[in-house]
Coordinates of N, CA and C in Angstrom, one line a residue:
M1 N 107.6 115.5 113.1 CA 107.4 114.9 111.7 C 106.2 114.0 111.7
L2 N 105.3 114.2 110.8 CA 104.1 113.3 110.6 C 104.3 112.4 109.4
I3 N 104.3 111.1 109.7 CA 104.5 110.1 108.6 C 103.2 109.4 108.3
V4 N 102.9 109.4 107.0 CA 101.7 108.8 106.5 C 102.1 107.8 105.4
A5 N 101.7 106.6 105.5 CA 102.0 105.5 104.5 C 100.7 105.0 103.8
L6 N 100.9 104.7 102.5 CA 99.9 104.1 101.8 C 100.2 102.6 101.6
E7 N 99.3 101.7 101.9 CA 99.5 100.3 101.8 C 98.4 99.7 101.0
G8 N 98.6 98.4 100.6 CA 97.5 97.7 99.9 C 98.2 96.8 98.8
P9 N 97.4 96.0 98.2 CA 97.9 95.1 97.2 C 98.3 95.8 96.0
S10 N 99.2 95.2 95.2 CA 99.6 95.7 93.9 C 98.3 96.0 93.0
Y11 N 98.3 97.2 92.4 CA 97.2 97.6 91.6 C 96.0 98.1 92.4
A12 N 96.2 98.4 93.7 CA 95.1 98.9 94.5 C 94.9 100.4 94.3
G13 N 95.8 101.1 93.7 CA 95.7 102.5 93.5 C 96.6 103.4 94.2
K14 N 97.6 102.8 94.9 CA 98.6 103.6 95.7 C 99.4 104.6 94.8
S15 N 99.9 104.1 93.7 CA 100.7 105.0 92.8 C 99.8 106.2 92.3
T16 N 98.6 105.9 91.9 CA 97.7 106.9 91.4 C 97.5 108.0 92.5
A17 N 97.3 107.5 93.7 CA 97.1 108.4 94.9 C 98.3 109.2 95.1
I18 N 99.5 108.6 95.1 CA 100.7 109.3 95.3 C 101.0 110.4 94.2
R19 N 100.7 110.0 93.0 CA 100.9 111.0 91.9 C 99.9 112.2 92.1
H20 N 98.7 111.9 92.6 CA 97.8 113.0 92.8 C 98.3 113.9 94.0
L21 N 98.7 113.3 95.1 CA 99.2 114.0 96.2 C 100.4 115.0 95.8
R22 N 101.3 114.5 94.9 CA 102.4 115.3 94.5 C 102.0 116.6 93.9
R23 N 100.8 116.6 93.2 CA 100.3 117.7 92.5 C 99.5 118.7 93.4
T24 N 99.3 118.3 94.6 CA 98.5 119.2 95.5 C 99.4 120.0 96.4
A25 N 98.7 120.9 97.2 CA 99.5 121.7 98.1 C 100.2 120.8 99.2
L26 N 99.6 119.7 99.5 CA 100.2 118.7 100.4 C 101.6 118.3 99.8
G27 N 101.6 117.9 98.5 CA 102.8 117.4 97.9 C 103.9 118.4 97.9
T28 N 103.6 119.7 97.8 CA 104.6 120.7 97.7 C 105.3 120.9 99.0
R29 N 104.7 120.5 100.1 CA 105.3 120.7 101.4 C 105.7 119.4 102.1
A30 N 105.6 118.3 101.4 CA 105.8 117.0 102.0 C 107.1 116.4 101.3
F31 N 107.7 115.5 102.1 CA 108.7 114.6 101.5 C 108.0 113.3 101.1
V32 N 108.0 113.0 99.8 CA 107.3 111.9 99.3 C 108.3 110.8 98.8
S33 N 108.2 109.6 99.3 CA 109.1 108.5 98.9 C 108.4 107.4 98.2
D34 N 108.9 107.1 97.0 CA 108.3 106.0 96.2 C 108.5 104.7 96.8
C35 N 107.8 103.7 96.2 CA 107.8 102.3 96.7 C 109.3 101.8 96.6
Y36 N 109.6 100.8 97.4 CA 110.9 100.2 97.5 C 111.5 99.8 96.2
V37 N 110.7 99.2 95.4 CA 111.2 98.6 94.1 C 111.6 99.7 93.1
K38 N 111.0 100.9 93.3 CA 111.4 102.0 92.4 C 112.7 102.6 92.8
H39 N 113.3 102.2 93.9 CA 114.6 102.7 94.3 C 115.7 101.7 93.7
I40 N 115.3 100.7 93.0 CA 116.3 99.7 92.5 C 116.3 99.9 91.0
S41 N 117.5 100.3 90.5 CA 117.6 100.7 89.1 C 117.4 99.6 88.1
H42 N 117.9 98.4 88.4 CA 117.7 97.3 87.4 C 116.7 96.3 87.9
R43 N 115.8 96.0 87.0 CA 114.7 95.1 87.3 C 115.2 93.7 87.9
D44 N 116.2 93.2 87.3 CA 116.8 91.9 87.7 C 117.3 91.9 89.1
D45 N 117.6 93.1 89.7 CA 118.1 93.2 91.0 C 117.0 93.2 92.1
I46 N 115.7 93.3 91.7 CA 114.6 93.3 92.6 C 114.4 91.9 93.2
P47 N 114.4 91.7 94.5 CA 114.2 90.3 95.0 C 112.8 89.8 94.5
P48 N 112.8 88.5 94.2 CA 111.5 87.9 93.7 C 110.4 88.0 94.8
A49 N 109.2 88.2 94.3 CA 108.0 88.2 95.2 C 107.9 86.9 95.9
R50 N 108.1 85.8 95.2 CA 108.0 84.5 95.8 C 109.4 83.9 96.0
T51 N 110.0 84.1 97.1 CA 111.3 83.7 97.4 C 111.3 82.2 97.6
A52 N 112.4 81.5 97.3 CA 112.5 80.1 97.3 C 112.8 79.4 98.6
S53 N 113.2 80.3 99.6 CA 113.5 79.7 100.9 C 113.5 80.8 102.0
A54 N 113.5 80.3 103.2 CA 113.6 81.3 104.3 C 114.8 82.2 104.2
A55 N 115.9 81.6 103.9 CA 117.1 82.4 103.8 C 117.0 83.5 102.7
A56 N 116.3 83.1 101.6 CA 116.1 84.1 100.5 C 115.2 85.2 101.0
Q57 N 114.2 84.8 101.8 CA 113.3 85.9 102.3 C 114.0 86.8 103.3
L58 N 114.8 86.3 104.1 CA 115.6 87.1 105.0 C 116.5 88.0 104.2
G59 N 117.1 87.5 103.1 CA 118.0 88.3 102.3 C 117.2 89.5 101.6
A60 N 116.0 89.2 101.1 CA 115.2 90.2 100.5 C 114.8 91.3 101.5
F61 N 114.5 90.9 102.7 CA 114.3 91.9 103.8 C 115.5 92.8 104.0
E62 N 116.6 92.3 104.1 CA 117.8 93.1 104.3 C 118.1 94.0 103.1
R63 N 117.8 93.6 101.9 CA 118.0 94.4 100.7 C 117.0 95.6 100.8
F64 N 115.8 95.4 101.1 CA 114.8 96.5 101.2 C 115.1 97.4 102.4
M65 N 115.7 96.8 103.4 CA 116.0 97.7 104.6 C 117.2 98.6 104.3
E66 N 118.0 98.2 103.3 CA 119.0 99.2 102.9 C 118.4 100.4 102.3
I67 N 117.3 100.2 101.5 CA 116.6 101.3 100.9 C 115.9 102.1 102.0
E68 N 115.3 101.4 103.0 CA 114.6 102.0 104.1 C 115.6 103.0 104.9
T69 N 116.8 102.5 105.0 CA 117.8 103.4 105.7 C 118.0 104.7 104.9
T70 N 118.1 104.6 103.6 CA 118.2 105.7 102.7 C 117.0 106.6 102.9
R71 N 115.8 106.0 102.9 CA 114.6 106.8 103.1 C 114.6 107.6 104.4
V72 N 115.1 107.0 105.5 CA 115.2 107.6 106.8 C 116.1 108.9 106.7
S73 N 117.2 108.7 106.0 CA 118.2 109.8 105.9 C 117.6 110.9 105.1
E74 N 117.0 110.6 103.9 CA 116.4 111.6 103.0 C 115.3 112.3 103.7
A75 N 114.4 111.6 104.4 CA 113.3 112.3 105.1 C 113.8 113.3 106.2
A76 N 114.8 112.9 106.9 CA 115.4 113.8 107.9 C 116.1 115.0 107.3
A77 N 116.8 114.7 106.2 CA 117.5 115.8 105.5 C 116.5 116.8 104.8
S78 N 115.4 116.3 104.5 CA 114.4 117.2 103.8 C 113.9 118.4 104.6
G79 N 113.9 118.1 106.0 CA 113.4 119.1 106.9 C 111.8 119.3 106.8
R80 N 111.2 118.4 106.1 CA 109.7 118.6 105.9 C 109.0 118.0 107.1
R81 N 107.9 118.6 107.5 CA 107.1 118.1 108.6 C 106.3 116.9 108.2
L82 N 105.9 116.9 107.0 CA 105.0 115.8 106.5 C 105.8 114.8 105.6
V83 N 105.7 113.5 105.9 CA 106.4 112.5 105.1 C 105.3 111.6 104.6
I84 N 105.3 111.3 103.3 CA 104.3 110.4 102.7 C 105.1 109.3 102.0
L85 N 104.7 108.1 102.4 CA 105.4 106.9 101.9 C 104.5 106.0 101.0
D86 N 105.0 105.6 99.9 CA 104.4 104.6 99.1 C 104.9 103.3 99.6
R87 N 104.2 102.7 100.5 CA 104.6 101.5 101.2 C 105.6 101.8 102.4
S88 N 105.5 101.0 103.4 CA 106.3 101.2 104.6 C 106.9 99.8 105.0
V89 N 107.6 99.8 106.1 CA 108.1 98.5 106.6 C 107.0 97.5 106.8
D90 N 105.8 97.9 107.0 CA 104.7 97.0 107.2 C 104.5 96.2 105.9
T91 N 104.8 96.7 104.8 CA 104.8 95.9 103.5 C 105.7 94.7 103.6
L92 N 106.9 95.0 104.1 CA 107.9 93.9 104.3 C 107.5 92.8 105.3
L93 N 106.9 93.3 106.3 CA 106.4 92.3 107.4 C 105.2 91.6 106.9
A94 N 104.3 92.2 106.1 CA 103.1 91.6 105.6 C 103.5 90.5 104.6
H95 N 104.5 90.8 103.8 CA 105.0 89.8 102.8 C 105.5 88.6 103.5
A96 N 106.4 88.8 104.5 CA 106.9 87.7 105.3 C 105.8 86.9 106.0
Y97 N 104.9 87.6 106.5 CA 103.7 87.0 107.2 C 103.0 86.0 106.3
A98 N 102.8 86.5 105.0 CA 102.1 85.7 104.0 C 102.9 84.5 103.6
L99 N 104.2 84.7 103.4 CA 105.0 83.5 103.0 C 105.2 82.5 104.1
D100 N 105.2 83.0 105.4 CA 105.2 82.1 106.5 C 104.0 81.2 106.5
A101 N 102.8 81.8 106.2 CA 101.6 81.1 106.2 C 101.5 80.1 105.0
L102 N 102.0 80.5 103.9 CA 102.0 79.7 102.7 C 103.0 78.6 102.7
F103 N 104.2 78.9 103.1 CA 105.3 78.0 102.9 C 106.1 77.6 104.2
G104 N 105.6 78.1 105.3 CA 106.2 77.7 106.6 C 107.6 78.2 106.8
Y105 N 108.0 79.3 106.2 CA 109.4 79.8 106.4 C 109.7 80.2 107.8
G106 N 108.7 80.7 108.6 CA 109.0 81.0 110.0 C 109.9 82.2 110.2
V107 N 109.9 83.2 109.3 CA 110.8 84.3 109.4 C 110.2 85.6 109.9
H108 N 108.8 85.7 110.0 CA 108.2 86.9 110.3 C 108.6 87.4 111.7
H109 N 108.7 86.6 112.7 CA 109.1 87.0 114.0 C 110.5 87.4 114.0
Q110 N 111.4 86.7 113.3 CA 112.8 87.2 113.2 C 112.9 88.6 112.6
L111 N 112.1 88.9 111.6 CA 112.2 90.2 110.9 C 111.7 91.3 111.9
R112 N 110.7 91.0 112.7 CA 110.2 92.0 113.6 C 111.3 92.3 114.7
Q113 N 112.0 91.3 115.1 CA 113.1 91.5 116.0 C 114.3 92.2 115.3
R114 N 114.6 91.9 114.1 CA 115.7 92.5 113.4 C 115.3 94.0 113.1
L115 N 114.1 94.3 112.9 CA 113.7 95.7 112.7 C 114.0 96.6 113.9
Q116 N 114.0 96.0 115.0 CA 114.3 96.9 116.2 C 115.7 97.4 116.3
T117 N 116.6 96.8 115.5 CA 118.0 97.2 115.5 C 118.4 98.1 114.3
L118 N 117.4 98.4 113.5 CA 117.6 99.1 112.2 C 116.8 100.4 112.2
P119 N 117.3 101.4 111.5 CA 116.6 102.7 111.4 C 115.4 102.5 110.4
F120 N 114.2 103.0 110.8 CA 113.1 102.9 109.9 C 112.1 104.0 110.2
L121 N 111.2 104.2 109.3 CA 110.2 105.2 109.4 C 108.9 104.6 109.9
R122 N 108.5 104.8 111.1 CA 107.3 104.2 111.7 C 106.1 105.2 111.3
P123 N 105.2 104.8 110.5 CA 104.1 105.7 110.2 C 103.2 106.0 111.4
D124 N 102.8 107.3 111.4 CA 101.8 107.7 112.4 C 100.4 107.2 111.9
H125 N 100.2 107.3 110.6 CA 98.9 106.8 110.0 C 99.2 106.0 108.8
T126 N 98.5 104.9 108.6 CA 98.6 104.1 107.4 C 97.2 103.9 106.8
L127 N 97.2 104.2 105.5 CA 95.9 104.1 104.8 C 96.1 102.8 104.0
Y128 N 95.3 101.8 104.3 CA 95.3 100.5 103.6 C 94.2 100.5 102.6
L129 N 94.6 100.5 101.3 CA 93.6 100.5 100.2 C 93.2 99.1 99.9
H130 N 91.9 98.8 100.2 CA 91.4 97.4 100.1 C 90.6 97.3 98.8
V131 N 91.1 96.3 97.9 CA 90.4 96.1 96.7 C 90.2 94.6 96.5
P132 N 89.0 94.1 96.2 CA 88.8 92.6 96.1 C 89.7 92.0 94.9
A133 N 90.0 90.8 95.1 CA 90.9 90.1 94.1 C 90.5 90.2 92.7
E134 N 89.2 90.1 92.4 CA 88.7 90.1 91.0 C 88.9 91.5 90.4
A135 N 88.7 92.5 91.2 CA 88.9 93.9 90.7 C 90.4 94.2 90.5
L136 N 91.2 93.6 91.3 CA 92.7 93.7 91.0 C 93.1 93.1 89.7
R137 N 92.5 91.9 89.5 CA 92.8 91.2 88.3 C 92.4 92.0 87.0
L138 N 91.2 92.5 87.1 CA 90.7 93.3 86.0 C 91.5 94.6 85.7
R139 N 92.0 95.2 86.8 CA 92.8 96.4 86.6 C 94.2 96.0 86.0
R140 N 94.7 94.9 86.4 CA 96.0 94.5 85.8 C 95.8 94.1 84.3
K141 N 94.7 93.5 84.0 CA 94.4 93.2 82.7 C 94.2 94.4 81.8
A142 N 93.5 95.4 82.4 CA 93.2 96.7 81.7 C 94.5 97.4 81.2
V143 N 95.5 97.3 82.0 CA 96.8 98.0 81.6 C 97.7 97.1 80.8
G144 N 97.2 95.9 80.5 CA 98.0 95.0 79.5 C 99.1 94.2 80.1
H145 N 99.0 94.0 81.4 CA 100.1 93.2 82.1 C 99.8 91.7 82.2
T146 N 98.6 91.3 81.9 CA 98.2 89.9 82.2 C 99.0 89.0 81.3
A147 N 99.1 89.3 80.1 CA 99.9 88.4 79.2 C 101.3 88.3 79.5
A148 N 101.9 89.4 79.8 CA 103.4 89.4 80.1 C 103.7 88.8 81.5
E149 N 102.7 88.8 82.4 CA 102.9 88.3 83.8 C 101.8 87.4 84.1
S150 N 101.7 86.3 83.4 CA 100.5 85.4 83.6 C 100.6 84.7 84.9
D151 N 101.8 84.5 85.5 CA 101.9 83.8 86.8 C 102.3 84.9 87.8
Y152 N 101.3 85.7 88.2 CA 101.6 86.9 89.1 C 101.3 86.5 90.5
F153 N 102.4 86.2 91.2 CA 102.3 85.7 92.6 C 101.6 86.7 93.5
L154 N 101.8 88.0 93.3 CA 101.2 89.0 94.3 C 99.7 89.0 94.2
H155 N 99.1 88.4 93.2 CA 97.6 88.3 93.1 C 97.1 86.9 93.3
E156 N 97.9 86.0 93.7 CA 97.4 84.7 94.0 C 96.5 84.8 95.2
P157 N 95.4 84.1 95.2 CA 94.4 84.2 96.3 C 95.0 84.0 97.7
G158 N 95.8 83.0 97.9 CA 96.4 82.8 99.2 C 97.3 83.9 99.7
F159 N 98.1 84.4 98.8 CA 99.0 85.5 99.2 C 98.2 86.8 99.5
L160 N 97.2 87.1 98.7 CA 96.3 88.3 99.0 C 95.6 88.1 100.3
R161 N 95.1 87.0 100.6 CA 94.4 86.8 101.8 C 95.3 86.9 103.0
H162 N 96.4 86.3 103.0 CA 97.3 86.4 104.2 C 97.9 87.8 104.4
A163 N 98.3 88.4 103.2 CA 98.8 89.8 103.3 C 97.8 90.8 103.9
H164 N 96.5 90.6 103.5 CA 95.5 91.4 104.0 C 95.3 91.1 105.5
D165 N 95.3 89.8 105.9 CA 95.2 89.5 107.3 C 96.2 90.1 108.2
Y166 N 97.4 90.3 107.7 CA 98.5 90.9 108.5 C 98.0 92.3 108.9
F167 N 97.4 93.0 108.0 CA 97.0 94.4 108.4 C 95.7 94.4 109.3
V168 N 94.8 93.5 109.0 CA 93.5 93.7 109.7 C 93.1 92.6 110.6
H169 N 93.7 91.4 110.6 CA 93.3 90.3 111.4 C 94.4 89.6 112.2
A170 N 95.6 89.9 112.0 CA 96.7 89.2 112.7 C 96.7 89.6 114.2
A171 N 97.2 88.6 115.0 CA 97.2 88.8 116.5 C 98.2 89.9 116.8
Q172 N 99.3 90.0 116.1 CA 100.3 91.0 116.3 C 100.0 92.2 115.4
Q173 N 99.9 93.4 116.0 CA 99.6 94.6 115.3 C 100.7 95.0 114.3
P174 N 100.3 95.7 113.2 CA 101.3 96.3 112.3 C 102.2 97.3 113.0
V175 N 103.3 97.7 112.4 CA 104.2 98.7 113.0 C 103.5 100.0 113.1
T176 N 102.7 100.4 112.2 CA 102.1 101.7 112.1 C 101.3 102.0 113.4
R177 N 101.3 103.3 113.8 CA 100.6 103.7 115.0 C 99.1 103.6 114.9
E178 N 98.6 103.9 113.7 CA 97.1 103.9 113.4 C 96.9 103.4 112.0
L179 N 95.9 102.5 111.8 CA 95.6 101.9 110.5 C 94.1 102.3 110.2
T180 N 94.0 102.8 108.9 CA 92.7 103.1 108.4 C 92.5 102.3 107.1
V181 N 91.4 101.5 107.0 CA 91.1 100.7 105.8 C 90.2 101.5 105.0
L182 N 90.5 101.7 103.7 CA 89.7 102.5 102.8 C 89.3 101.6 101.6
A183 N 88.0 101.4 101.4 CA 87.6 100.6 100.3 C 88.0 101.3 99.0
A184 N 88.7 100.7 98.1 CA 89.3 101.3 97.0 C 89.0 100.6 95.7
D185 N 87.8 100.0 95.6 CA 87.4 99.3 94.4 C 86.5 100.2 93.5
T186 N 86.6 101.5 93.7 CA 86.0 102.5 92.9 C 87.0 103.1 91.9
D187 N 86.7 104.1 91.2 CA 87.6 104.8 90.3 C 88.8 105.2 91.0
P188 N 90.0 104.9 90.6 CA 91.3 105.3 91.3 C 91.4 106.8 91.5
D189 N 90.9 107.6 90.6 CA 90.9 109.0 90.8 C 90.1 109.4 92.0
D190 N 88.9 108.8 92.2 CA 88.1 109.1 93.3 C 88.8 108.6 94.6
V191 N 89.4 107.5 94.5 CA 90.2 107.0 95.7 C 91.3 108.0 96.1
A192 N 92.0 108.5 95.1 CA 93.0 109.5 95.3 C 92.5 110.8 96.0
Q193 N 91.3 111.2 95.6 CA 90.7 112.3 96.3 C 90.4 112.0 97.7
A194 N 89.9 110.8 98.0 CA 89.6 110.4 99.4 C 90.9 110.4 100.2
V195 N 92.0 109.9 99.6 CA 93.3 109.8 100.3 C 93.7 111.2 100.6
E196 N 93.6 112.2 99.6 CA 94.0 113.6 99.9 C 93.2 114.1 101.1
A197 N 91.9 113.9 101.1 CA 91.1 114.4 102.2 C 91.6 113.9 103.6
L198 N 91.9 112.6 103.7 CA 92.3 112.1 104.9 C 93.7 112.6 105.3
V199 N 94.6 112.6 104.4 CA 96.0 113.1 104.7 C 95.9 114.6 105.1
S200 N 95.0 115.4 104.4 CA 94.9 116.8 104.8 C 94.3 116.9 106.2
F201 N 93.4 116.1 106.6 CA 92.9 116.1 107.9 C 93.9 115.8 109.0
W202 N 94.7 114.8 108.7 CA 95.8 114.4 109.6 C 96.9 115.5 109.7
A203 N 97.1 116.2 108.6 CA 98.3 117.1 108.5 C 97.9 118.5 109.0
R204 N 96.7 118.7 109.5 CA 96.2 120.1 109.9 C 97.1 120.6 111.0

């Protein structure tokens, strides 16, 4: 089984790339899993991006790992050789890493240890879509979300910086076996084409 994950900040173009992949020959022969939050039916049940305490952050991790367990089972049952993930467990660790840096929760190390006792899909390749903060803000504004979500924690400069650092600068490596950083501040459709080319190369 070859596992490929797409990572990056919110509005980086992951969903556009996943939709594109679903329409290709790759998509017809792959098991494709949506982002964690899309597995939660009611919006109010999604853990907050900015948790209020270390305990709340630990609880959010456990909730998302329930979904990860389901992903593991579904991927195995699919019998597909190729698995494509919209975010992986590295998303959960990057989030904790950022909140540790911002608020001193000190849970990232605990979560890495906890992960070793839980079933999870370890990506063979992760594509990290890198988009500068200003481009992310403009994309969010273009789809009309700025007014409804004026206080958008996932685009706060500190969070973006630390979450990015988890993937490319942290002393402890991400869970993925191989990380590729793709500049994604161009047209999302062009980025999706680039993603398809890389996944096709890996899946040969």
